[in-house]
Amino acid sequence: MLPLALIMLTDILGNAEQDIYQGLKEGNVKKIAAYFSDNVSITLRNETGYYSKFQSEMVLKEFLRNYRAVDVKSVPVKNDKQNYRAYEFVTSSSTFRVFVRFDIESEKIRISELRIE
């Protein structure tokens, strides 16, 4: 039997997934940052940091300012973890993989990790 938190995560992740997808596609940081935890682990290429919600928003804003999406696709995750989502973020010059880890905090979906590789 699945833990209740995992069932809740799977059921309500749909809105968060759609917002993250749209945020990446439109370069709308606010749409994504609305789901940030108070502290977020962010990896951009090979640099990793642990940032406050505000700092995380600024880091992502800088990235999306430098790299505009031409296309964004949801990519299946190869493990059984329900709380990870992956996206292919295509720009005119590069293609990145974006991994998002969701957690439940106070019965709300929150992003605790964001990796762009």
Short mmCIF file of N, CA, C and O in Angstrom, two decimals, residues 24 32 41-48 59-61 63-64 67 87 89 95-100 113-117:
data_model
loop_
_atom_site.label_atom_id
_atom_site.label_comp_id
_atom_site.label_asym_id
_atom_site.label_seq_id
_atom_site.Cartn_x
_atom_site.Cartn_y
_atom_site.Cartn_z
N LEU A 24 8.54 27.25 -17.55
CA LEU A 24 9.76 27.04 -18.35
C LEU A 24 9.55 27.51 -19.78
O LEU A 24 10.39 28.19 -20.36
N ILE A 32 6.96 29.27 -11.48
CA ILE A 32 7.75 28.18 -10.91
C ILE A 32 8.05 28.46 -9.44
O ILE A 32 7.89 27.60 -8.58
N SER A 41 17.59 23.30 -3.20
CA SER A 41 18.87 22.88 -3.76
C SER A 41 18.79 23.10 -5.27
O SER A 41 17.92 22.54 -5.93
N ILE A 42 19.70 23.94 -5.78
CA ILE A 42 19.70 24.23 -7.21
C ILE A 42 21.05 23.85 -7.81
O ILE A 42 22.10 24.22 -7.28
N THR A 43 20.98 23.11 -8.90
CA THR A 43 22.17 22.76 -9.67
C THR A 43 22.01 23.34 -11.06
O THR A 43 21.03 23.04 -11.75
N LEU A 44 22.94 24.19 -11.46
CA LEU A 44 22.98 24.73 -12.82
C LEU A 44 24.27 24.23 -13.44
O LEU A 44 25.35 24.62 -12.99
N ARG A 45 24.09 23.37 -14.41
CA ARG A 45 25.21 22.69 -15.03
C ARG A 45 25.96 21.92 -13.96
O ARG A 45 25.42 20.96 -13.44
N ASN A 46 27.16 22.33 -13.57
CA ASN A 46 27.91 21.57 -12.57
C ASN A 46 28.05 22.29 -11.24
O ASN A 46 28.80 21.86 -10.37
N GLU A 47 27.36 23.39 -11.06
CA GLU A 47 27.44 24.15 -9.81
C GLU A 47 26.17 23.95 -9.00
O GLU A 47 25.07 24.17 -9.49
N THR A 48 26.37 23.54 -7.75
CA THR A 48 25.23 23.28 -6.86
C THR A 48 25.28 24.24 -5.68
O THR A 48 26.34 24.52 -5.15
N VAL A 59 18.24 33.11 -9.04
CA VAL A 59 19.12 32.22 -9.81
C VAL A 59 18.38 31.72 -11.06
O VAL A 59 18.91 31.75 -12.17
N LEU A 60 17.15 31.28 -10.88
CA LEU A 60 16.36 30.78 -12.01
C LEU A 60 16.04 31.90 -12.99
O LEU A 60 16.09 31.71 -14.20
N LYS A 61 15.75 33.07 -12.46
CA LYS A 61 15.45 34.22 -13.31
C LYS A 61 16.64 34.55 -14.22
O LYS A 61 16.47 34.81 -15.42
N PHE A 63 19.01 32.46 -15.18
CA PHE A 63 19.14 31.39 -16.17
C PHE A 63 18.14 31.59 -17.31
O PHE A 63 18.50 31.52 -18.48
N LEU A 64 16.87 31.83 -16.97
CA LEU A 64 15.84 31.97 -18.00
C LEU A 64 16.00 33.26 -18.81
O LEU A 64 15.51 33.34 -19.94
N TYR A 67 18.75 32.05 -21.29
CA TYR A 67 18.35 30.94 -22.16
C TYR A 67 16.83 30.96 -22.32
O TYR A 67 16.10 30.63 -21.40
N TYR A 87 12.12 17.46 -17.56
CA TYR A 87 11.74 18.20 -18.75
C TYR A 87 12.96 18.36 -19.64
O TYR A 87 14.08 18.47 -19.16
N PHE A 89 14.53 21.03 -22.00
CA PHE A 89 14.45 22.47 -22.20
C PHE A 89 15.35 22.81 -23.38
O PHE A 89 16.57 22.76 -23.28
N THR A 95 20.48 22.32 -25.42
CA THR A 95 19.38 21.54 -24.87
C THR A 95 19.77 21.14 -23.46
O THR A 95 20.87 20.65 -23.22
N PHE A 96 18.87 21.37 -22.51
CA PHE A 96 19.12 21.07 -21.10
C PHE A 96 18.09 20.07 -20.62
O PHE A 96 16.97 20.02 -21.12
N ARG A 97 18.47 19.30 -19.62
CA ARG A 97 17.53 18.46 -18.87
C ARG A 97 17.23 19.20 -17.58
O ARG A 97 18.14 19.65 -16.88
N VAL A 98 15.97 19.30 -17.27
CA VAL A 98 15.54 19.96 -16.04
C VAL A 98 14.87 18.90 -15.17
O VAL A 98 13.91 18.26 -15.60
N PHE A 99 15.41 18.70 -13.98
CA PHE A 99 14.85 17.75 -13.02
C PHE A 99 14.27 18.53 -11.85
O PHE A 99 14.94 19.40 -11.29
N VAL A 100 13.05 18.20 -11.48
CA VAL A 100 12.37 18.88 -10.38
C VAL A 100 11.95 17.84 -9.36
O VAL A 100 11.34 16.82 -9.71
N GLU A 113 14.14 20.66 -4.89
CA GLU A 113 15.37 20.53 -5.68
C GLU A 113 15.06 20.84 -7.14
O GLU A 113 14.05 20.40 -7.68
N LEU A 114 15.96 21.58 -7.78
CA LEU A 114 15.86 21.91 -9.19
C LEU A 114 17.24 21.74 -9.80
O LEU A 114 18.20 22.36 -9.35
N ARG A 115 17.34 20.85 -10.77
CA ARG A 115 18.62 20.62 -11.45
C ARG A 115 18.46 20.91 -12.92
O ARG A 115 17.54 20.41 -13.57
N ILE A 116 19.37 21.71 -13.46
CA ILE A 116 19.39 22.00 -14.88
C ILE A 116 20.76 21.58 -15.39
O ILE A 116 21.77 22.16 -15.01
N GLU A 117 20.78 20.55 -16.20
CA GLU A 117 22.04 19.96 -16.67
C GLU A 117 22.09 19.93 -18.18
O GLU A 117 21.10 19.83 -18.85
#
